[in-house]
PDB file of C-alpha atoms and ligand atoms in Angstrom:
ATOM      1  CA  UNK G 287     -18.064  -3.156   3.374  1.00  0.00           C
ATOM      2  CA  UNK G 288     -14.845  -1.593   2.107  1.00  0.00           C
ATOM      3  CA  UNK G 289     -12.702   1.039   3.779  1.00  0.00           C
ATOM      4  CA  UNK G 290     -10.148   2.688   1.509  1.00  0.00           C
ATOM      5  CA  UNK G 291      -6.916   4.138   2.877  1.00  0.00           C
ATOM      6  CA  UNK G 292      -4.835   5.907   0.255  1.00  0.00           C
ATOM      7  CA  UNK G 293      -1.836   8.181   0.437  1.00  0.00           C
ATOM      8  CA  UNK G 294       1.757   8.678  -0.675  1.00  0.00           C
ATOM      9  CA  UNK G 295       4.805   6.503   0.058  1.00  0.00           C
ATOM     10  CA  UNK G 296       5.612   5.954   3.735  1.00  0.00           C
ATOM     11  CA  UNK G 297       2.513   7.767   4.973  1.00  0.00           C
ATOM     12  CA  UNK G 298       1.755   4.844   7.311  1.00  0.00           C
ATOM     13  CA  UNK G 299      -1.119   3.458   5.224  1.00  0.00           C
ATOM     14  CA  UNK G 300      -0.366  -0.240   5.621  1.00  0.00           C
ATOM     15  CA  UNK G 301       0.339  -0.293   9.340  1.00  0.00           C
ATOM     16  CA  UNK G 302      -2.735   1.864   9.964  1.00  0.00           C
ATOM     17  CA  UNK G 303      -4.926  -0.254   7.683  1.00  0.00           C
ATOM     18  CA  UNK G 304      -3.768  -3.442   9.388  1.00  0.00           C
ATOM     19  CA  UNK G 305      -4.456  -2.068  12.881  1.00  0.00           C
ATOM     20  CA  UNK G 306      -7.879  -0.714  11.850  1.00  0.00           C
ATOM     21  CA  UNK G 307      -8.769  -4.094  10.299  1.00  0.00           C
ATOM     22  CA  UNK G 308      -7.757  -5.801  13.528  1.00  0.00           C
ATOM     23  CA  UNK G 309      -9.903  -3.445  15.627  1.00  0.00           C
ATOM     24  CA  UNK G 310     -12.950  -3.943  13.421  1.00  0.00           C
ATOM     25  CA  UNK G 311     -12.519  -7.649  12.675  1.00  0.00           C
ATOM     26  CA  UNK G 312     -12.139  -6.849   8.953  1.00  0.00           C
ATOM     27  CA  UNK G 313      -9.640  -8.289   6.473  1.00  0.00           C
ATOM     28  CA  UNK G 314      -6.650  -6.130   5.572  1.00  0.00           C
ATOM     29  CA  UNK G 315      -5.547  -6.024   1.930  1.00  0.00           C
ATOM     30  CA  UNK G 316      -2.311  -4.189   1.083  1.00  0.00           C
ATOM     31  CA  UNK G 317      -2.632  -3.516  -2.644  1.00  0.00           C
ATOM     32  CA  UNK G 318       0.966  -2.230  -2.823  1.00  0.00           C
ATOM     33  CA  UNK G 319       2.170  -5.670  -1.733  1.00  0.00           C
ATOM     34  CA  UNK G 320       0.495  -7.153  -4.829  1.00  0.00           C
ATOM     35  CA  UNK G 321       2.368  -4.706  -7.088  1.00  0.00           C
ATOM     36  CA  UNK G 322       5.525  -5.654  -5.211  1.00  0.00           C
ATOM     37  CA  UNK G 323       4.762  -9.372  -5.646  1.00  0.00           C
ATOM     38  CA  UNK G 324       4.233  -8.926  -9.403  1.00  0.00           C
ATOM     39  CA  UNK G 325       7.519  -7.002  -9.611  1.00  0.00           C
ATOM     40  CA  UNK G 326       9.457  -9.630  -7.639  1.00  0.00           C
ATOM     41  CA  UNK G 327       7.932 -12.361  -9.808  1.00  0.00           C
ATOM     42  CA  UNK G 328       8.939 -10.521 -12.987  1.00  0.00           C
ATOM     43  CA  UNK G 329      12.469  -9.964 -11.622  1.00  0.00           C
ATOM     44  CA  UNK G 330      12.789 -13.708 -10.987  1.00  0.00           C
ATOM     45  CA  UNK G 331      12.016 -14.330 -14.661  1.00  0.00           C
ATOM     46  CA  UNK G 332      15.204 -12.365 -15.509  1.00  0.00           C
ATOM     47  CA  UNK G 333      16.304  -9.607 -17.898  1.00  0.00           C
ATOM     48  CA  UNK G 334      16.952  -5.894 -17.469  1.00  0.00           C
ATOM     49  CA  UNK G 335      13.896  -4.097 -16.116  1.00  0.00           C
ATOM     50  CA  UNK G 336      14.017  -1.665 -19.043  1.00  0.00           C
ATOM     51  CA  UNK G 337      13.135  -4.605 -21.325  1.00  0.00           C
ATOM     52  CA  UNK G 338      10.190  -5.929 -19.276  1.00  0.00           C
ATOM     53  CA  UNK G 339       7.024  -6.049 -21.333  1.00  0.00           C
ATOM     54  CA  UNK G 340       3.554  -5.771 -19.885  1.00  0.00           C
ATOM     55  CA  UNK G 341       2.671  -9.307 -21.029  1.00  0.00           C
ATOM     56  CA  UNK G 342       5.839 -10.752 -19.494  1.00  0.00           C
ATOM     57  CA  UNK G 343       4.993  -9.097 -16.161  1.00  0.00           C
ATOM     58  CA  UNK G 344       1.463 -10.455 -16.265  1.00  0.00           C
ATOM     59  CA  UNK G 345       2.728 -13.957 -17.156  1.00  0.00           C
ATOM     60  CA  UNK G 346       5.313 -13.845 -14.364  1.00  0.00           C
ATOM     61  CA  UNK G 347       2.643 -12.756 -11.862  1.00  0.00           C
ATOM     62  CA  UNK G 348       0.936 -16.125 -12.264  1.00  0.00           C
ATOM     63  CA  UNK G 349       3.275 -17.491  -9.557  1.00  0.00           C
ATOM     64  CA  UNK G 350       1.670 -15.094  -7.071  1.00  0.00           C
ATOM     65  CA  UNK G 351      -0.937 -16.568  -4.739  1.00  0.00           C
ATOM     66  CA  UNK G 352      -2.588 -15.224  -1.618  1.00  0.00           C
ATOM     67  CA  UNK G 353      -2.193 -16.845   1.770  1.00  0.00           C
ATOM     68  CA  UNK G 354      -4.580 -16.021   4.592  1.00  0.00           C
ATOM     69  CA  UNK G 355      -3.081 -14.296   7.601  1.00  0.00           C
ATOM     70  CA  UNK G 356      -4.731 -13.552  10.923  1.00  0.00           C
ATOM     71  CA  UNK G 357      -6.176 -10.277   9.640  1.00  0.00           C
ATOM     72  CA  UNK G 358      -6.120 -10.595   5.878  1.00  0.00           C
ATOM     73  CA  UNK G 359      -3.992 -11.845   3.036  1.00  0.00           C
ATOM     74  CA  UNK G 360      -0.370 -11.923   2.114  1.00  0.00           C
ATOM     75  CA  UNK G 361       1.062 -12.543  -1.363  1.00  0.00           C
ATOM     76  CA  UNK G 362       3.289 -15.600  -1.790  1.00  0.00           C
ATOM     77  CA  UNK G 363       5.666 -16.368  -4.653  1.00  0.00           C
ATOM     78  CA  UNK G 364       5.555 -19.945  -5.883  1.00  0.00           C
ATOM     79  CA  UNK G 365       3.719 -20.839  -2.693  1.00  0.00           C
ATOM     80  CA  UNK G 366       6.458 -19.439  -0.410  1.00  0.00           C
ATOM     81  CA  UNK G 367       6.602 -16.342   1.782  1.00  0.00           C
ATOM     82  CA  UNK G 368       8.808 -13.741   0.115  1.00  0.00           C
ATOM     83  CA  UNK G 369       8.432 -10.635   2.210  1.00  0.00           C
ATOM     84  CA  UNK G 370      12.080  -9.563   2.252  1.00  0.00           C
ATOM     85  CA  UNK G 371      12.350 -10.110  -1.509  1.00  0.00           C
ATOM     86  CA  UNK G 372       9.229  -8.011  -2.103  1.00  0.00           C
ATOM     87  CA  UNK G 373      10.591  -5.210   0.131  1.00  0.00           C
ATOM     88  CA  UNK G 374      14.140  -5.328  -1.310  1.00  0.00           C
ATOM     89  CA  UNK G 375      15.780  -2.228  -2.795  1.00  0.00           C
ATOM     90  CA  UNK G 376      15.645  -3.704  -6.273  1.00  0.00           C
ATOM     91  CA  UNK G 377      11.905  -4.442  -6.122  1.00  0.00           C
ATOM     92  CA  UNK G 378      11.277  -1.009  -4.580  1.00  0.00           C
ATOM     93  CA  UNK G 379      13.274   0.515  -7.450  1.00  0.00           C
ATOM     94  CA  UNK G 380      11.244  -1.259 -10.137  1.00  0.00           C
ATOM     95  CA  UNK G 381       7.760  -1.445  -8.676  1.00  0.00           C
ATOM     96  CA  UNK G 382       6.561   1.912 -10.073  1.00  0.00           C
ATOM     97  CA  UNK G 383       7.456   0.697 -13.555  1.00  0.00           C
ATOM     98  CA  UNK G 384       5.378  -2.480 -13.149  1.00  0.00           C
ATOM     99  CA  UNK G 385       2.543  -0.619 -11.384  1.00  0.00           C
ATOM    100  CA  UNK G 386       2.190   1.609 -14.453  1.00  0.00           C
ATOM    101  CA  UNK G 387       1.263  -1.359 -16.660  1.00  0.00           C
ATOM    102  CA  UNK G 388      -2.521  -1.356 -17.235  1.00  0.00           C
ATOM    103  CA  UNK G 389      -2.709  -5.186 -17.414  1.00  0.00           C
ATOM    104  CA  UNK G 390      -0.960  -5.473 -14.051  1.00  0.00           C
ATOM    105  CA  UNK G 391      -3.307  -2.866 -12.552  1.00  0.00           C
ATOM    106  CA  UNK G 392      -6.294  -4.861 -13.817  1.00  0.00           C
ATOM    107  CA  UNK G 393      -4.829  -8.037 -12.299  1.00  0.00           C
ATOM    108  CA  UNK G 394      -4.315  -6.367  -8.891  1.00  0.00           C
ATOM    109  CA  UNK G 395      -7.722  -4.685  -8.979  1.00  0.00           C
ATOM    110  CA  UNK G 396      -9.542  -7.919  -9.719  1.00  0.00           C
ATOM    111  CA  UNK G 397      -7.822  -9.684  -6.785  1.00  0.00           C
ATOM    112  CA  UNK G 398      -8.642  -6.798  -4.438  1.00  0.00           C
ATOM    113  CA  UNK G 399     -12.254  -6.532  -5.626  1.00  0.00           C
ATOM    114  CA  UNK G 400     -12.730 -10.281  -5.212  1.00  0.00           C
ATOM    115  CA  UNK G 401     -11.524 -10.019  -1.596  1.00  0.00           C
ATOM    116  CA  UNK G 402     -13.958  -7.129  -1.110  1.00  0.00           C
ATOM    117  CA  UNK G 403     -16.840  -9.165  -2.480  1.00  0.00           C
ATOM    118  CA  UNK G 404     -16.154 -11.962   0.015  1.00  0.00           C
ATOM    119  CA  UNK G 405     -15.177 -10.056   3.167  1.00  0.00           C
ATOM    120  CA  UNK G 406     -15.393  -6.718   4.919  1.00  0.00           C
ATOM    121  CA  UNK G 407     -12.058  -5.191   3.984  1.00  0.00           C
ATOM    122  CA  UNK G 408      -9.693  -2.365   4.823  1.00  0.00           C
ATOM    123  CA  UNK G 409      -7.625  -1.805   1.683  1.00  0.00           C
ATOM    124  CA  UNK G 410      -4.627   0.481   1.424  1.00  0.00           C
ATOM    125  CA  UNK G 411      -3.001   1.794  -1.725  1.00  0.00           C
ATOM    126  CA  UNK G 412      -2.923   4.778  -4.062  1.00  0.00           C
ATOM    127  CA  UNK G 413      -6.162   4.518  -6.046  1.00  0.00           C
ATOM    128  CA  UNK G 414      -8.480   2.500  -3.811  1.00  0.00           C
ATOM    129  CA  UNK G 415     -10.999   5.279  -3.175  1.00  0.00           C
ATOM    130  CA  UNK G 416     -10.815   6.611  -6.739  1.00  0.00           C
ATOM    131  CA  UNK G 417     -10.644   3.485  -8.941  1.00  0.00           C
ATOM    132  CA  UNK G 418     -10.889   0.201  -7.054  1.00  0.00           C
ATOM    133  CA  UNK G 419     -13.727   0.954  -4.635  1.00  0.00           C
ATOM    134  CA  UNK G 420     -15.284   4.270  -5.710  1.00  0.00           C
ATOM    135  CA  UNK G 421     -18.289   3.378  -3.498  1.00  0.00           C
ATOM    136  CA  UNK G 422     -16.228   2.558  -0.393  1.00  0.00           C
ATOM    137  CA  UNK G 423     -18.106   3.236   2.839  1.00  0.00           C
ATOM    138  CA  UNK G 424     -15.200   5.293   4.114  1.00  0.00           C
ATOM    139  CA  UNK G 425     -12.285   6.837   2.271  1.00  0.00           C
ATOM    140  CA  UNK G 426      -9.243   8.157   4.035  1.00  0.00           C
ATOM    141  CA  UNK G 427      -6.340   9.976   2.425  1.00  0.00           C
ATOM    142  CA  UNK G 428      -3.270  10.054   4.661  1.00  0.00           C
ATOM    143  CA  UNK G 429      -0.570  12.647   4.205  1.00  0.00           C
ATOM    144  CA  UNK G 430       2.482  13.622   6.240  1.00  0.00           C
ATOM    145  CA  UNK G 431       5.400  15.958   5.832  1.00  0.00           C
ATOM    146  CA  UNK G 432       8.041  14.221   3.612  1.00  0.00           C
ATOM    147  CA  UNK G 433      10.846  14.556   6.205  1.00  0.00           C
ATOM    148  CA  UNK G 434       8.602  13.016   8.857  1.00  0.00           C
ATOM    149  CA  UNK G 435       7.735  10.163   6.505  1.00  0.00           C
ATOM    150  CA  UNK G 436      11.479   9.650   5.940  1.00  0.00           C
ATOM    151  CA  UNK G 437      12.170   9.643   9.689  1.00  0.00           C
ATOM    152  CA  UNK G 438       9.445   7.050  10.312  1.00  0.00           C
ATOM    153  CA  UNK G 439      10.690   4.801   7.540  1.00  0.00           C
ATOM    154  CA  UNK G 440      14.285   4.964   8.830  1.00  0.00           C
ATOM    155  CA  UNK G 441      13.233   4.328  12.434  1.00  0.00           C
ATOM    156  CA  UNK G 442      11.186   1.341  11.270  1.00  0.00           C
ATOM    157  CA  UNK G 443      14.229  -0.061   9.447  1.00  0.00           C
ATOM    158  CA  UNK G 444      16.919   0.472  12.054  1.00  0.00           C
ATOM    159  CA  UNK G 445      15.001   0.987  15.282  1.00  0.00           C
ATOM    160  CA  UNK G 446      17.199   4.002  16.198  1.00  0.00           C
ATOM    161  CA  UNK G 447      17.000   7.754  15.678  1.00  0.00           C
ATOM    162  CA  UNK G 448      18.274   8.608  12.162  1.00  0.00           C
ATOM    163  CA  UNK G 449      20.906  11.260  11.441  1.00  0.00           C
ATOM    164  CA  UNK G 450      19.955  14.494   9.655  1.00  0.00           C
ATOM    165  CA  UNK G 451      21.935  13.365   6.586  1.00  0.00           C
ATOM    166  CA  UNK G 452      20.065  10.052   6.434  1.00  0.00           C
ATOM    167  CA  UNK G 453      16.729  11.859   6.773  1.00  0.00           C
ATOM    168  CA  UNK G 454      17.690  14.185   3.939  1.00  0.00           C
ATOM    169  CA  UNK G 455      18.684  11.287   1.671  1.00  0.00           C
ATOM    170  CA  UNK G 456      15.536   9.284   2.481  1.00  0.00           C
ATOM    171  CA  UNK G 457      13.327  12.360   1.946  1.00  0.00           C
ATOM    172  CA  UNK G 458      14.813  12.720  -1.521  1.00  0.00           C
ATOM    173  CA  UNK G 459      13.988   9.061  -2.293  1.00  0.00           C
ATOM    174  CA  UNK G 460      10.448   9.393  -0.950  1.00  0.00           C
ATOM    175  CA  UNK G 461       9.763  12.500  -3.045  1.00  0.00           C
ATOM    176  CA  UNK G 462      11.078  10.672  -6.100  1.00  0.00           C
ATOM    177  CA  UNK G 463       8.719   7.744  -5.371  1.00  0.00           C
ATOM    178  CA  UNK G 464       5.801  10.178  -4.999  1.00  0.00           C
ATOM    179  CA  UNK G 465       6.663  11.637  -8.370  1.00  0.00           C
ATOM    180  CA  UNK G 466       6.956   8.220 -10.057  1.00  0.00           C
ATOM    181  CA  UNK G 467       3.626   7.081  -8.598  1.00  0.00           C
ATOM    182  CA  UNK G 468       1.795  10.376  -9.150  1.00  0.00           C
ATOM    183  CA  UNK G 469      -0.157   9.241 -12.201  1.00  0.00           C
ATOM    184  CA  UNK G 470      -1.568   6.210 -10.388  1.00  0.00           C
ATOM    185  CA  UNK G 471      -2.343   8.081  -7.164  1.00  0.00           C
ATOM    186  CA  UNK G 472      -5.321  10.170  -6.311  1.00  0.00           C
ATOM    187  CA  UNK G 473      -7.385  11.607  -3.536  1.00  0.00           C
ATOM    188  CA  UNK G 474     -11.093  10.917  -4.003  1.00  0.00           C
ATOM    189  CA  UNK G 475     -13.207  14.070  -3.663  1.00  0.00           C
ATOM    190  CA  UNK G 476     -15.158  12.427  -0.828  1.00  0.00           C
ATOM    191  CA  UNK G 477     -12.060  11.196   1.038  1.00  0.00           C
ATOM    192  CA  UNK G 478     -11.281  12.496   4.507  1.00  0.00           C
ATOM    193  CA  UNK G 479      -7.816  14.021   4.512  1.00  0.00           C
ATOM    194  CA  UNK G 480      -5.750  13.283   7.602  1.00  0.00           C
ATOM    195  CA  UNK G 481      -2.348  14.895   8.078  1.00  0.00           C
ATOM    196  CA  UNK G 482      -0.429  12.562  10.379  1.00  0.00           C
ATOM    197  CA  UNK G 483       2.740  14.663  10.691  1.00  0.00           C
ATOM    198  CA  UNK G 484       2.006  15.493  14.317  1.00  0.00           C
ATOM    199  CA  UNK G 485      -0.120  12.461  15.179  1.00  0.00           C
ATOM    200  CA  UNK G 486       1.076   9.454  17.119  1.00  0.00           C
ATOM    201  CA  UNK G 487       0.337   6.190  15.390  1.00  0.00           C
ATOM    202  CA  UNK G 488      -2.181   5.186  18.081  1.00  0.00           C
ATOM    203  CA  UNK G 489      -4.029   8.497  17.589  1.00  0.00           C
ATOM    204  CA  UNK G 490      -4.164   7.976  13.852  1.00  0.00           C
ATOM    205  CA  UNK G 491      -5.480   4.421  14.281  1.00  0.00           C
ATOM    206  CA  UNK G 492      -8.127   5.307  16.839  1.00  0.00           C
ATOM    207  CA  UNK G 493      -9.301   8.278  14.758  1.00  0.00           C
ATOM    208  CA  UNK G 494      -9.747   6.134  11.638  1.00  0.00           C
ATOM    209  CA  UNK G 495     -11.231   3.182  13.561  1.00  0.00           C
ATOM    210  CA  UNK G 496     -13.772   5.630  15.052  1.00  0.00           C
ATOM    211  CA  UNK G 497     -14.704   6.921  11.591  1.00  0.00           C
ATOM    212  CA  UNK G 498     -14.947   3.335  10.331  1.00  0.00           C
ATOM    213  CA  UNK G 499     -17.260   2.316  13.187  1.00  0.00           C
ATOM    214  CA  UNK G 500     -19.507   5.289  12.452  1.00  0.00           C
ATOM    215  CA  UNK G 501     -19.576   4.374   8.737  1.00  0.00           C
ATOM    216  CA  UNK G 502     -20.396   0.761   9.670  1.00  0.00           C
ATOM    217  CA  UNK G 503     -23.308   1.823  11.888  1.00  0.00           C
ATOM    218  CA  UNK G 504     -24.746   3.923   9.074  1.00  0.00           C
ATOM    219  CA  UNK G 505     -25.033   0.925   6.768  1.00  0.00           C
TER     220      UNK G 505
HETATM  221  O1  LIG B 863       2.653   1.180  -0.850  1.00  0.00           O
HETATM  222  P1  LIG B 863       3.870   0.505  -1.460  1.00  0.00           P
HETATM  223  O2  LIG B 863       5.106   1.328  -1.372  1.00  0.00           O
HETATM  224  O3  LIG B 863       4.086  -0.881  -1.002  1.00  0.00           O
HETATM  225  O4  LIG B 863       3.492   0.427  -3.015  1.00  0.00           O
HETATM  226  C1  LIG B 863       4.320  -0.214  -3.930  1.00  0.00           C
HETATM  227  C2  LIG B 863       4.150   0.399  -5.300  1.00  0.00           C
HETATM  228  O5  LIG B 863       2.879   0.095  -5.850  1.00  0.00           O
HETATM  229  C3  LIG B 863       4.312   1.916  -5.402  1.00  0.00           C
HETATM  230  O6  LIG B 863       5.149   2.189  -6.493  1.00  0.00           O
HETATM  231  C4  LIG B 863       2.930   2.430  -5.690  1.00  0.00           C
HETATM  232  C5  LIG B 863       2.241   1.260  -6.322  1.00  0.00           C
HETATM  233  N1  LIG B 863       0.831   1.184  -5.986  1.00  0.00           N
HETATM  234  C6  LIG B 863      -0.078   1.596  -6.913  1.00  0.00           C
HETATM  235  O7  LIG B 863       0.307   2.071  -8.003  1.00  0.00           O
HETATM  236  N2  LIG B 863      -1.412   1.488  -6.646  1.00  0.00           N
HETATM  237  C7  LIG B 863      -1.825   0.992  -5.473  1.00  0.00           C
HETATM  238  N3  LIG B 863      -3.135   0.873  -5.238  1.00  0.00           N
HETATM  239  C8  LIG B 863      -0.885   0.567  -4.494  1.00  0.00           C
HETATM  240  C9  LIG B 863       0.446   0.700  -4.779  1.00  0.00           C
END
């Protein structure tokens, strides 16, 4: 069984998907982390990102492998954990470019679909309910006000309450990301739209876990 959680940048998809997977005993797959891993791998191979070809990105991605975690999988680079590299500013700045490459999308989709054929999965991304698992048992599309998404991201990074200027700057970056990812992102017509702007994270998790349990019972 697959549960798809899609939505824009910093909408809380991954943390929600991980918590829902934990509650249900499913595997969590963060498809964005695979695009990040491919981007970090391509960056390691060198050269200006404007010169990166699709084939060179696909070749570089061969150093990516998946390690099992308690509730799912995590991409490794050359067999090593590389989380901070995959979340770095430079990877974040180039990941949309790599995620636009059809061969890279095929590579990610085949990894995600293989996981879904072996396990019950909660997968988060941008096109999971539309392209990767169009028959998912439950599709959620998470949205939140851009300034609230910015605030959450900043709090997550620094732990403290961000200044208005920082929120403004981060909101600008988030809207730019949304724009760059727009072509690859979509809300499935049968997805349940949840606006999390005024929801606490626990409320969001319990709401989706409840929907997932109901979908599971119906199968
Ligand atoms: O969710 P994230 O910020 O880690 O995603 C990283 C990038 O990958 C972002 O540019 C959107 C892209 N992405 C995508 O195109 N399709 C997905 N299913 C998941 C992420």
